[in-house]
Coordinates of C-alpha atoms in Angstrom, one line a residue:
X293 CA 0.0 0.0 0.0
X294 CA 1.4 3.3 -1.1
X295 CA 1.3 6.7 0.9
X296 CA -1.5 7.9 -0.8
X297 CA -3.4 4.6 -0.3
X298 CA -2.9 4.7 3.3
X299 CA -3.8 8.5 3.5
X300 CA -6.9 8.0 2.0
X301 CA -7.7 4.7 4.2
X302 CA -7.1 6.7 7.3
X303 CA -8.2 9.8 6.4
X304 CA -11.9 10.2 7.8
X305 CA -11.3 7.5 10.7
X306 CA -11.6 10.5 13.3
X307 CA -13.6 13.1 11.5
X308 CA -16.8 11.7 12.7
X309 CA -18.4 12.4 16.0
X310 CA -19.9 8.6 16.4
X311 CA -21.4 9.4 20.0
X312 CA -23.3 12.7 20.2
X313 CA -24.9 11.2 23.2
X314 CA -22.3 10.5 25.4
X315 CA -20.9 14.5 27.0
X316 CA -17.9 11.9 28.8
X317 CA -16.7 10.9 25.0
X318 CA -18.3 14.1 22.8
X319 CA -15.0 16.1 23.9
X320 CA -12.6 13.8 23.2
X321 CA -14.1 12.9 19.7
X322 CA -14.1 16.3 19.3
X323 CA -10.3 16.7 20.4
X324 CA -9.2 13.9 18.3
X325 CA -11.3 15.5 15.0
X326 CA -9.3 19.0 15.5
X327 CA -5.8 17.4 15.9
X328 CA -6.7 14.7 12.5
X329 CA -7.6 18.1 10.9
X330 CA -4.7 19.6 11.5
X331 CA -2.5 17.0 11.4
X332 CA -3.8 15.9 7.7
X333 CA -3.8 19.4 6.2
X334 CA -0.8 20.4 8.1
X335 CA -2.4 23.7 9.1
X336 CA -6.2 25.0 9.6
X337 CA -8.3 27.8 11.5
X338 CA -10.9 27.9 14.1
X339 CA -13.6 28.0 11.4
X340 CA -12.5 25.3 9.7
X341 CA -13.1 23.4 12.5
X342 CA -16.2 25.2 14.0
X343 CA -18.1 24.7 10.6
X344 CA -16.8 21.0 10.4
X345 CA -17.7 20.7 14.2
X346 CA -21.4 22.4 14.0
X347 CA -20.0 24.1 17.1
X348 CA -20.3 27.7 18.4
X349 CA -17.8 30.1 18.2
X350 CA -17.3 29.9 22.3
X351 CA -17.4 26.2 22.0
X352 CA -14.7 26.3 19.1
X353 CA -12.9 28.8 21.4
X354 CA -12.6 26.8 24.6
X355 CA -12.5 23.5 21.9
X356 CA -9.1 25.2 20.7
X357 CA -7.7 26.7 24.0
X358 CA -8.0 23.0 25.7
X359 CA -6.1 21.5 23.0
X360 CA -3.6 24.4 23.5
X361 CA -3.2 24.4 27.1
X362 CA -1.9 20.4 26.1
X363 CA 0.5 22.1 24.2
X364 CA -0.9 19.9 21.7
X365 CA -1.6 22.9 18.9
X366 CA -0.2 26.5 18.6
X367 CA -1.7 29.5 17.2
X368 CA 0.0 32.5 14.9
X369 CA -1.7 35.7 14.2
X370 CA -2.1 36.5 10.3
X371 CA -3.5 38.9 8.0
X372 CA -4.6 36.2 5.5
X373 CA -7.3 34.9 6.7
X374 CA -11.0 36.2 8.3
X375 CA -9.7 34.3 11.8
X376 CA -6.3 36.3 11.7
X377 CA -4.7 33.4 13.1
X378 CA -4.4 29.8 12.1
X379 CA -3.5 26.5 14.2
X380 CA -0.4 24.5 13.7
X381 CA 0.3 20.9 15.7
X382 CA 3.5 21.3 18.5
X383 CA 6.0 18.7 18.5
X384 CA 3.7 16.8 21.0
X385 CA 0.9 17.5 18.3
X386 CA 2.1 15.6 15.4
X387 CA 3.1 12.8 17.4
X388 CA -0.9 12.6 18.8
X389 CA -2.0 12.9 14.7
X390 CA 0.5 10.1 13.8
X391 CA -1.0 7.7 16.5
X392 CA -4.4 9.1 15.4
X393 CA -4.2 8.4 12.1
X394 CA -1.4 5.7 12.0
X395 CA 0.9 7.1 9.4
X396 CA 4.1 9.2 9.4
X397 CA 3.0 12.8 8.5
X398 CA 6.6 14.2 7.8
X399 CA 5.4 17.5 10.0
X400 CA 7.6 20.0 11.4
X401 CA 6.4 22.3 13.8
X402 CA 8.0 25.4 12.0
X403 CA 5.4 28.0 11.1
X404 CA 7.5 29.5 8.5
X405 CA 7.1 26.6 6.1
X406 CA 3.2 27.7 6.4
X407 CA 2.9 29.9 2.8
X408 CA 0.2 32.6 4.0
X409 CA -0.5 33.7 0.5
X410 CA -1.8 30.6 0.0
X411 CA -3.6 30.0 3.4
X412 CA -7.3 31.4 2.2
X413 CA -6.8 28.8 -0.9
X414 CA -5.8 25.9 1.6
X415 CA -8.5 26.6 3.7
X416 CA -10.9 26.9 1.0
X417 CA -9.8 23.3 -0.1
X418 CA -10.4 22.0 3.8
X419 CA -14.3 23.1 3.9
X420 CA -15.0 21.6 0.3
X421 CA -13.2 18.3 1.7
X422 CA -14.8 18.2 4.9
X423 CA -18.2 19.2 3.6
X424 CA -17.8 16.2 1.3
X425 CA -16.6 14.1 5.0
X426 CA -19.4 14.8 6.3
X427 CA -22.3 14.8 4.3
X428 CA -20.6 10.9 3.5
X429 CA -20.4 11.6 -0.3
X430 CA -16.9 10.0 -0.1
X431 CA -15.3 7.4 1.6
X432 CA -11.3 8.7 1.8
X433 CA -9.2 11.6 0.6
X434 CA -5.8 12.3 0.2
X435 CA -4.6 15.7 1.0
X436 CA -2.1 18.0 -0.9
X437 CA 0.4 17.1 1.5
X438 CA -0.3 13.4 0.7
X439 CA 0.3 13.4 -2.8
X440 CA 3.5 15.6 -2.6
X441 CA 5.0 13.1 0.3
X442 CA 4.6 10.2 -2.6
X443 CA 5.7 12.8 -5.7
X444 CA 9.0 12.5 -6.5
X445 CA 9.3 15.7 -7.8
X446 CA 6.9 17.4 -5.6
X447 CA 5.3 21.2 -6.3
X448 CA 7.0 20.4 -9.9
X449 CA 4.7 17.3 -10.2
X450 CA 2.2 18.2 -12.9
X451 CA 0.1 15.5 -10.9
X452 CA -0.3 17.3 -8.0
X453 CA -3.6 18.2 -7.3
X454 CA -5.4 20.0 -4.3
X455 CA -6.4 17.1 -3.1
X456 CA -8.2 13.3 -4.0
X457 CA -11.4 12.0 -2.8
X458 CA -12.7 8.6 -3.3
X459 CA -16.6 8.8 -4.7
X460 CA -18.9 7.0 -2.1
X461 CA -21.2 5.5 -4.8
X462 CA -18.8 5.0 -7.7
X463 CA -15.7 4.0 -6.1
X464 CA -13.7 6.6 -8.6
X465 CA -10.9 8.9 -7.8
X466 CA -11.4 12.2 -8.1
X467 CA -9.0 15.5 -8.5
X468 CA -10.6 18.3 -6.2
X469 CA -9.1 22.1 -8.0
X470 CA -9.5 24.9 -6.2
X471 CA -10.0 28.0 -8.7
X472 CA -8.5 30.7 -6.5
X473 CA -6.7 32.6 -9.8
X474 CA -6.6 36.1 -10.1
X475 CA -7.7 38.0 -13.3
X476 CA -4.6 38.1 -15.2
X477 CA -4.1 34.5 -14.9
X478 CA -7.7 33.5 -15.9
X479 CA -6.9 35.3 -18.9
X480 CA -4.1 33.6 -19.5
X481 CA -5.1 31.1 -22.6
X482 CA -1.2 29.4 -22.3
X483 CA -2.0 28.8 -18.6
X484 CA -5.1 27.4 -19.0
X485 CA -4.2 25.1 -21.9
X486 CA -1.2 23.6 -19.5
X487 CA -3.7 23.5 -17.3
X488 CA -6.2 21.1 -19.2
X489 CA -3.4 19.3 -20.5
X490 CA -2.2 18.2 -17.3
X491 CA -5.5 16.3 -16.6
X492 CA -6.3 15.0 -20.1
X493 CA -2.4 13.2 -19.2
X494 CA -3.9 12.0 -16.2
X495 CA -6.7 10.8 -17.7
X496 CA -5.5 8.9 -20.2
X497 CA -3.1 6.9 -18.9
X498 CA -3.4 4.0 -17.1
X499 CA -2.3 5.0 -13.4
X500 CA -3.4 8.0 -13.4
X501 CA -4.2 9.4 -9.9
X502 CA -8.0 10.2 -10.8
X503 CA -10.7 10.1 -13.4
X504 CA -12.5 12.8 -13.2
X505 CA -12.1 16.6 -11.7
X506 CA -14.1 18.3 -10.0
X507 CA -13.2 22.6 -9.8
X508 CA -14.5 24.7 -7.0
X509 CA -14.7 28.5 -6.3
X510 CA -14.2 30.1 -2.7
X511 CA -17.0 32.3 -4.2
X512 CA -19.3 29.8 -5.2
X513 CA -20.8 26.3 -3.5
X514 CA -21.4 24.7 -6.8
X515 CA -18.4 22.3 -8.4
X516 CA -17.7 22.3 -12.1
X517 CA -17.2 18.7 -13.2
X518 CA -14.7 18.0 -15.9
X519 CA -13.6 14.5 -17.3
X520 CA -13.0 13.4 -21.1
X521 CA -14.4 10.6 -22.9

């Protein structure tokens, strides 16, 4: 079983809250779905998890400040996000992710390899995912960071997508794109083109990572579906 295999077996083992009943298990279900989160993604935000969580903004507040008080997460004020701040796992964070999820994350607790021009995007990514989590349309995912770690050539791969899910009904593999370009770029009919290429590759060959892509906007719910026949 290769990285992304395992990723994708693991990945929604703790994202459910199984016992809403129960107020002695609901917090440490709840724990455990914040550190999975972060540990996956390799960095989130309070509303992230609140909107994942169905929780209130106190609840997510004191769900957050438990977690850091275990000097299990950290937080780091920014400007990118409507949170300024977003969580990272400690040391003593990624170790409680690994055993979570029962894979080697290849974390650091070093905020400067988070890229804050790219945080609203990421996050963006996380809610799509999660919404799909939860409303059980899929059955596994494999982050970013998942398919970089089994890339060779890593942010060069032209396989790397925002993230894979696995369709609940169909079984299939499918590219999640986050459409966060600006103007210019959108304009850009060279981009674009390289952009289409990369999944008509995918497509056609026979290990490609996915069989279909679906494109999403921060400023819109819907997905665009694109696959070739």
């Amino acid at each position: 079983m290769n990285y992304i295999d395992r990723a994708i077996e693991s990945s929604i083992r703790n994202l459910y809250i199984t016992n809403k009943s129960d107020p002695a298990s609901i917090g440490i279900q709840r724990e455990n779905a914040a550190i999975a989160i972060t540990g996956i993604f390799g960095v989130t935000c309070k509303t992230v998890i609140q909107r994942h969580l169905e929780l209130s903004r106190e609840a997510v507040n004191k769900l957050v400040n438990r977690l850091k008080k275990k000097q299990i997460v950290a937080m780091h004020p920014t400007f990118a996000n409507q949170d300024r701040n977003f969580i990272v796992l400690t040391n003593q964070g990624i170790r409680e992710a690994e055993f979570l999820l029962n894979r080697e994350l290849h974390l650091r607790s070093d905020v400067s390899r988070v890229n804050e021009r790219n945080l609203l995007h990421d996050l963006s990514v996380q809610i799509v995912i999660l919404d799909l989590v939860k409303t059980k349309k899929i059955t596994g995912f494999a982050s970013e960071r998942d398919i970089a770690i089994q890339l060779e050539n890593r942010a060069n791969d032209p396989r790397l997508v925002d993230a894979l899910v696995v369709d609940a009904n169909t079984g299939c593999r499918i590219a999640i794109e986050m459409e966060t370009s600006n103007a210019k770029n959108k304009s850009n009919g060279d981009l674009r083109a390289k952009i289409l290429s990369k999944y008509l590759q995918e497509f056609e060959s026979d290990n490609g990572l996915y069989e279909f892509v679906y494109m999403y906007s921060p400023l819109c719910q819907d997905s665009c579906r694109l696959s070739f026949s």
